[in-house]
Amino acid sequence: MRIKLRIWRQAGPDAPGAMQTYQLDHVSEEMSFLEMLDMLNEELTAQDLEPVAFDHDCREGICGMCGIVIDGAPHGRYNSSVPTTTCQLHMRSFADGAVIDVEPWRAGAFPIIKDLVVDRKAFDRVIQAGGYVSVNTGSAPEAHSTPAPKRQADKAFDNATCIGCGACVAACPNGSGMLFTSAKITHLAMLPQGQPERALRVKAMVAAHDAAGFGGCTNIGECASVCPKQIPLASIGQLNRDLIASLFKGDGK
Amino acid sequence: MSATETRDAASSYFTVGAEIHDSKAPAGPIERKWQKRQFEAKLVNPSNRRKLTVIMVGTGLAGGAAAATLGEAGYNVLNFCYQDSPRRAHSIAAQGGINAAKNYRNDNDSVQRLFYDTVKGGDYRARETNVYRLAEVSANIIDQCVAQGVPFAREYGGLLDTRSFGGVQVQRTFYARGQTGQQLLIGAYQALERQVNAGTVQMHTRHEMVELIVVDGRARGIVTRDMVTGAVEPWFGDAVVLATGGYGNVFFLSTNAMGCNVTANWRAHRKGAYFGNPCYTQIHPTCIPVHGDTQSKLTLMSESLRNDGRIWVPKRAEDCVKDPRDIPEQDRDYYLERIYPAFGNLVPRDIASRQAKYMCDEGRGVGPAVAEVDRDGNQRQVRRGVYLDFSDAIGRLGRDAVASRYGNLFDMYAQITGENPSETPMRIYPAVHYTMGGLWVDYDLMSSIPGLYVGGEANFSDHGANRLGASALMQGLSDGYFVLPNTINDYLAAGPFPPVDASTPETVAAVDQAKGRIERLLAIKGSRSVDSFHKELGSIMWEYCGMERNERGLMTAIEKIRDLRQQFWSDVKVTGQSQDLNQALERAGRVADFMELAELMCVDALHRRESCGGHFRSESQTEDGEALRHDDEYAYVAAWEYTGEGAKPILHKEPLVYEFIELKQRSYK
Amino acid sequence: MALTGLVLIAFLVMHMFGNLKMFLGGEAYNHYAEWLQGALESGGILEPLLPHGWFIWIFRAFLLVCLVLHIYCAAKVWAASLRGRGRKYVSVTRREQTVSARFMRWGGITLGLLLILHILMFTTKTVRTGFTASDEPYTMFVKAFGNWWVLAIYIVFMIVVCLHVRHGFWSAFTTLGGNVSPKARAILNALAYFVAALIFVGFLLPPVAVFLNLGVN
């Protein structure tokens, strides 16, 4: 395959950036998108040019480190027939001769570090605010002492599959991190272990979300559409429901 | 060559030092040892803990869990990781499950049996005392994780579901669909972030450890490179814990994450920490086969697939190009079921892997033919893949039941290969997956450098020569939640140690070393990219130090590695500068360390003239082609001491004394 | 924002029913208008609970407060978005965003401007299009919509309103925690389209009828 890439190059956080065009001639269909970028980087290195910086690690769609906006959609969602991470997008999804636009996540809360690499510490700050069950090591009761209904547990699991990649934020016209936040809220809200801190958690996490510089949610749905783990928009509904319920509880006032 | 001559051949690569006889496990019955150790350990008064700083490198199951737990205890923890968030550590990719001796299934499971299975699975090359403790705390791990909100699979009654996993006959594996590692890691990550919020843990992401600081014989700090600004800075503490994972990426292609590296461990090794059993590598039998030479990594398909999938190849080589669905039952060779009727498709990983290799070597492999170079330097085309077939399971349980068990794995496979496993059999092939070797540690998980602790895959301790499925998560969390936090206090009780700072001569030297190395890499300005060296190193290791090793091959490999290392230091091209995000520079530093480790792995593999677990020496096999151990000569841990660049390492043997388990030749027939 | 939005939607529905009264003839329509203003001899709405003529002002004040709050919240969300989304993409693909969602903000502003015009025309009667200040409500209505361009502006107004209501209705209920399952999502979305369509049709029937001289006299 031959492809043309238009990639956002930006030397540093404060440097101006611009799209640059590269041509690749011997791309194989079996390659993943990141392997294609590896190939480009090998060529750039051979020409003594600096390779394109991009984040990636596990390359099996689970660590959440990779994330590139491809043809205007995070992880190239609309180039793929199934929800995907960038590392699991394969070149067979592109036509021979395709022109592919490659940009970093763009969001106020995710400043660009270099080229396609952004800083996603804002997500950690949201979790720090309450995305956990407060249980010290060693103090846990026997696992079977609290049964968890399977249906609820499955829903918790569906939300717990969030990989924190930030595609939801990148896709959101408001730059909101609400889908990410709601996935953690829903995960813990569906389990018996998450109940004691439920009201406190939702207040604290939503406040941290806003303080981290994310925009507000206006229920558009772009986030859920690009989520590689298919966290549903309904999770945001659950967050809202918990948030409203928490207003009538004493916790966290 | 006669036996004596070969011994000489191997021994010309190393010298032998003093044996290690005390691993610091307390005396007494094995089931009382851990309790005794906890009782005898010196304690640190809660009000004094905040005056003590622990440096934790790594945020995976071991590192994240330990950092969180030490933070909860009130210590001051500095935690580092190279990723952009602690949640990305590669523990996240473990799919299948986590073992625990809960006996919820009422199927004769017990701590004793998990202990026995792990020692046996490790082919009797693990230290009994550590393994027993692992089995002992395994049940607590499940309790802890459930309390954290880890969404394990449950049955309709609301209780936890379990399944059986490679190499054992009881159902003791807890799981969360095919994403157990992810769920456990997120649990540890949440606990960790809770401590960050509480102020006990200071998190430093995108920081790579590039040097260890040892002062007066004690590990007192590390030097890191800030991967965003390039700043090289020292950090100080009263103890240092490395939980930096395995070194499977020495093979270039492995199931490890791209960033997994040995640098932290290797830097510690160079400063005096012994490296234990570096040649013990686990090759995972169920990975997606290589598609071509631009492949950057291999993807694992959980071994749990072997519970319901049947592995086969065509009986005749000419059938290999056919559509598998067109090959009738009588022309299929379900070779694992044929050779190992008792365990069938659930034989341990090393056996399953090696048999797949043999089938492909015989020319009965399936999938695309890939070019490779054999040991005589000849190019050849080989099909490297075997079928993993679910049609029986789908017939028996129905498509939905199979999908509910393996749905996400099937999707993953379909996404990567473009084929649907519920329609056509999966193709799988072994890939490097886990390294049982690692820094040598005693019963307390302290390395040979006082104050340097090592947890999780980074240490060598619990899996012997082969790790059982679903035991890595168990070990990581056991080390992190329960072992380290109960042993490190014994050392810290003597602290705080005399202050060290940036002007301490050892710090200055370590920072200079780190900076010097970076400058040297950037100054070479050669002609070959870092990746090209890494790929070449990987193919040497895979060919000569992979699933099957022999003396001649290993000696060849050592020569090739030395040559390659020399070329690397004279011809590598690292673009960019050190003052910003420079991924080529990061990789170059890691590959440089892999080059040194690779040689030690080969020396270790060469010296161990027996087959055990993941280490298969073709010279040492039974008439049936099974791994043959030599317990009289090799029932020891090989702990290697570094003596300088290009100098022979020193071998310290730690004899493995089996008091509670009788050594048997492993048999899965 | 959700609450004020829903109040405003409720008002729209009420207003729409009022407008539809004109199909009952001029008398009924004028009677309704006077009843609202408390200008009837028998008093009017909520009398004697409230003194004569108070209701309309309380009601207007309440709507105005809702509107101001609504705009204030919108401004805050907008500001957060500008900060939250950072630099614009060079190329962007949006699949889920509906037209209605897309034009919430600019649509809201347009809607506000048209609303002012609407009030200037029919409440304060400052802008007169073919009617005089002393005309009865019904007459005013008929005369105004006899002009094609008044009708045209009104249609634009209604399009903007209904787009705003479509996304607003769905979004309000989601914000209030109504959307917790795919089924709930489908129901809320369907309701949102229904309400938007209802308002559109309900508001346009009378003026169109006037313009086409159907059923009105």
CSV table of C-alpha atoms in Angstrom, one decimal, chain A residues 11 28 30-32 35 38-39 42 45-60 62-65 80 82-85 88-90 92 113-114 117-121 123-124 127-129 131-144 146-150 153-154 156-158 160-165 180 184 187-188 191 193 229, chain B residues 65 69 72 82-88 90 92-93 95 102 104 142-144 146-152 154-160 176-179 182-183 186 189-191 193-197 205-206 228 255-260 291 294-300 412 414-418 481-482 529-532 573 575-577 580-584 587:
chain,number,residue,atom,x,y,z
A,11,ALA,CA,8.4,20.6,19.0
A,28,SER,CA,1.5,-3.8,4.5
A,30,GLU,CA,-1.3,-6.5,8.3
A,31,MET,CA,0.5,-3.7,10.0
A,32,SER,CA,-1.0,-1.9,12.9
A,35,GLU,CA,3.7,-0.2,13.3
A,38,ASP,CA,7.3,2.9,13.5
A,39,MET,CA,8.1,2.4,9.8
A,42,GLU,CA,12.7,4.4,10.8
A,45,THR,CA,15.8,8.4,11.3
A,46,ALA,CA,17.5,7.2,8.2
A,47,GLN,CA,17.1,10.8,6.8
A,48,ASP,CA,18.5,12.3,10.0
A,49,LEU,CA,15.1,13.8,10.8
A,50,GLU,CA,13.6,13.6,14.2
A,51,PRO,CA,11.0,10.8,14.5
A,52,VAL,CA,7.4,11.6,15.3
A,53,ALA,CA,6.8,11.3,19.0
A,54,PHE,CA,3.7,9.3,20.0
A,55,ASP,CA,2.6,7.5,23.1
A,56,HIS,CA,2.1,3.8,23.1
A,57,ASP,CA,3.0,0.9,25.3
A,58,CYS,CA,1.1,-2.4,25.5
A,59,ARG,CA,0.0,-2.4,21.9
A,60,GLU,CA,-2.8,-4.8,22.7
A,62,ILE,CA,-5.5,-2.4,27.2
A,63,CYS,CA,-3.0,0.0,28.8
A,64,GLY,CA,-4.7,3.2,27.4
A,65,MET,CA,-1.4,4.8,26.6
A,80,SER,CA,-12.6,0.9,11.9
A,82,VAL,CA,-15.4,-2.0,15.5
A,83,PRO,CA,-14.5,0.2,18.5
A,84,THR,CA,-10.7,0.3,18.8
A,85,THR,CA,-7.6,1.8,20.3
A,88,GLN,CA,-5.4,-2.2,17.4
A,89,LEU,CA,-6.3,-0.2,14.3
A,90,HIS,CA,-4.8,-2.0,11.3
A,92,ARG,CA,-6.2,-3.0,6.2
A,113,ILE,CA,4.0,17.7,25.3
A,114,LYS,CA,5.4,17.0,21.9
A,117,VAL,CA,2.0,13.2,22.9
A,118,VAL,CA,-0.2,14.8,25.5
A,119,ASP,CA,-0.2,15.1,29.3
A,120,ARG,CA,-3.2,13.2,30.8
A,121,LYS,CA,-2.4,13.7,34.5
A,123,PHE,CA,-7.4,11.9,34.8
A,124,ASP,CA,-5.3,10.8,37.7
A,127,ILE,CA,-9.4,9.5,40.5
A,128,GLN,CA,-7.4,10.9,43.4
A,129,ALA,CA,-10.5,12.8,44.4
A,131,GLY,CA,-12.3,7.0,42.6
A,132,TYR,CA,-11.6,4.3,45.1
A,133,VAL,CA,-13.0,2.3,48.0
A,134,SER,CA,-11.2,3.3,51.2
A,135,VAL,CA,-10.0,0.0,52.4
A,136,ASN,CA,-6.5,-0.4,53.8
A,137,THR,CA,-4.5,-3.5,53.0
A,138,GLY,CA,-5.2,-6.2,55.4
A,139,SER,CA,-8.5,-4.9,56.6
A,140,ALA,CA,-10.7,-6.7,54.0
A,141,PRO,CA,-13.4,-9.1,55.1
A,142,GLU,CA,-13.7,-12.5,53.6
A,143,ALA,CA,-14.5,-12.1,49.9
A,144,HIS,CA,-17.7,-14.2,50.1
A,146,THR,CA,-20.9,-9.8,50.7
A,147,PRO,CA,-22.5,-11.4,47.6
A,148,ALA,CA,-22.9,-9.0,44.7
A,149,PRO,CA,-25.8,-9.6,42.4
A,150,LYS,CA,-24.4,-10.7,39.0
A,153,ALA,CA,-21.5,-6.8,39.1
A,154,ASP,CA,-21.6,-7.2,35.3
A,156,ALA,CA,-19.8,-2.6,37.3
A,157,PHE,CA,-17.4,-4.6,35.2
A,158,ASP,CA,-18.5,-3.0,31.9
A,160,ALA,CA,-14.5,-0.8,35.0
A,161,THR,CA,-13.1,-1.7,31.6
A,162,CYS,CA,-12.3,2.0,31.0
A,163,ILE,CA,-8.7,2.2,30.0
A,164,GLY,CA,-8.3,5.9,30.7
A,165,CYS,CA,-7.1,6.7,27.2
A,180,PHE,CA,-14.3,8.8,32.1
A,184,LYS,CA,-15.6,5.1,37.6
A,187,HIS,CA,-18.3,0.9,38.4
A,188,LEU,CA,-18.1,1.6,42.2
A,191,LEU,CA,-21.0,-2.8,43.9
A,193,GLN,CA,-18.3,-2.3,48.4
A,229,LYS,CA,-14.2,0.0,25.5
B,65,ALA,CA,0.2,-2.3,45.7
B,69,THR,CA,0.2,-0.2,51.3
B,72,GLU,CA,-1.4,3.6,54.2
B,82,TYR,CA,8.0,5.6,32.9
B,83,GLN,CA,4.4,5.7,31.6
B,84,ASP,CA,2.2,8.8,31.8
B,85,SER,CA,0.1,7.3,34.5
B,86,PRO,CA,0.6,4.5,37.1
B,87,ARG,CA,-2.5,2.8,35.7
B,88,ARG,CA,-0.6,1.8,32.5
B,90,HIS,CA,2.0,-3.8,32.0
B,92,ILE,CA,-2.7,-4.5,33.0
B,93,ALA,CA,-2.4,-6.9,30.1
B,95,GLN,CA,-5.9,-11.8,30.8
B,102,LYS,CA,-9.8,-20.5,48.7
B,104,TYR,CA,-14.5,-22.4,47.1
B,142,ILE,CA,-8.8,-12.1,46.8
B,143,ASP,CA,-10.4,-10.6,49.9
B,144,GLN,CA,-8.4,-7.4,49.5
B,146,VAL,CA,-13.0,-7.7,46.3
B,147,ALA,CA,-13.1,-5.1,49.1
B,148,GLN,CA,-11.5,-2.6,46.7
B,149,GLY,CA,-14.3,-3.1,44.2
B,150,VAL,CA,-12.5,-5.3,41.7
B,151,PRO,CA,-15.4,-6.7,39.6
B,152,PHE,CA,-14.5,-10.4,39.6
B,154,ARG,CA,-19.7,-13.8,39.7
B,155,GLU,CA,-22.3,-16.5,39.6
B,156,TYR,CA,-26.0,-15.8,39.8
B,157,GLY,CA,-25.9,-16.3,43.6
B,158,GLY,CA,-23.6,-13.3,43.8
B,159,LEU,CA,-20.6,-15.4,44.8
B,160,LEU,CA,-17.3,-15.5,43.0
B,176,ALA,CA,-12.7,-10.9,35.5
B,177,ARG,CA,-13.7,-11.9,32.0
B,178,GLY,CA,-10.4,-11.8,30.0
B,179,GLN,CA,-9.2,-8.7,31.7
B,182,GLN,CA,-6.5,-4.8,34.2
B,183,GLN,CA,-9.1,-5.1,37.0
B,186,ILE,CA,-7.0,-0.6,38.5
B,189,TYR,CA,-4.0,2.0,41.1
B,190,GLN,CA,-7.1,3.3,42.9
B,191,ALA,CA,-5.5,2.4,46.3
B,193,GLU,CA,-4.2,7.3,44.0
B,194,ARG,CA,-6.0,7.4,47.3
B,195,GLN,CA,-2.6,7.6,49.0
B,196,VAL,CA,-1.5,10.3,46.6
B,197,ASN,CA,-4.5,12.2,47.7
B,205,THR,CA,5.2,9.7,36.1
B,206,ARG,CA,7.3,9.8,32.9
B,228,VAL,CA,9.6,15.3,29.3
B,255,THR,CA,4.0,-10.0,24.7
B,256,ASN,CA,5.5,-7.3,26.9
B,257,ALA,CA,4.6,-3.7,26.4
B,258,MET,CA,7.0,-1.8,24.2
B,259,GLY,CA,8.4,0.1,27.1
B,260,CYS,CA,9.1,-2.8,29.3
B,291,HIS,CA,2.7,-11.6,10.4
B,294,THR,CA,7.5,-5.0,10.6
B,295,GLN,CA,5.8,-6.6,13.5
B,296,SER,CA,6.5,-4.7,16.7
B,297,LYS,CA,5.1,-6.9,19.3
B,298,LEU,CA,3.2,-10.1,19.9
B,299,THR,CA,-0.2,-10.4,21.3
B,300,LEU,CA,-1.1,-13.0,23.8
B,412,MET,CA,-9.2,-9.0,19.9
B,414,ALA,CA,-10.6,-10.9,15.0
B,415,GLN,CA,-9.4,-7.3,15.1
B,416,ILE,CA,-5.8,-8.2,14.7
B,417,THR,CA,-6.1,-11.0,12.1
B,418,GLY,CA,-9.3,-10.2,10.4
B,481,TYR,CA,0.2,-6.0,49.5
B,482,PHE,CA,1.5,-8.5,52.0
B,529,SER,CA,18.6,2.9,14.1
B,530,VAL,CA,18.1,1.7,17.7
B,531,ASP,CA,15.3,-0.6,16.6
B,532,SER,CA,17.5,-2.3,14.0
B,573,LYS,CA,22.1,6.6,15.5
B,575,THR,CA,18.3,11.5,16.8
B,576,GLY,CA,17.4,14.6,18.7
B,577,GLN,CA,18.7,15.9,22.0
B,580,ASP,CA,13.1,17.0,25.8
B,581,LEU,CA,10.9,14.1,25.0
B,582,ASN,CA,13.2,11.8,23.0
B,583,GLN,CA,11.9,8.4,22.5
B,584,ALA,CA,14.8,7.2,20.4
B,587,ARG,CA,15.0,3.1,23.6
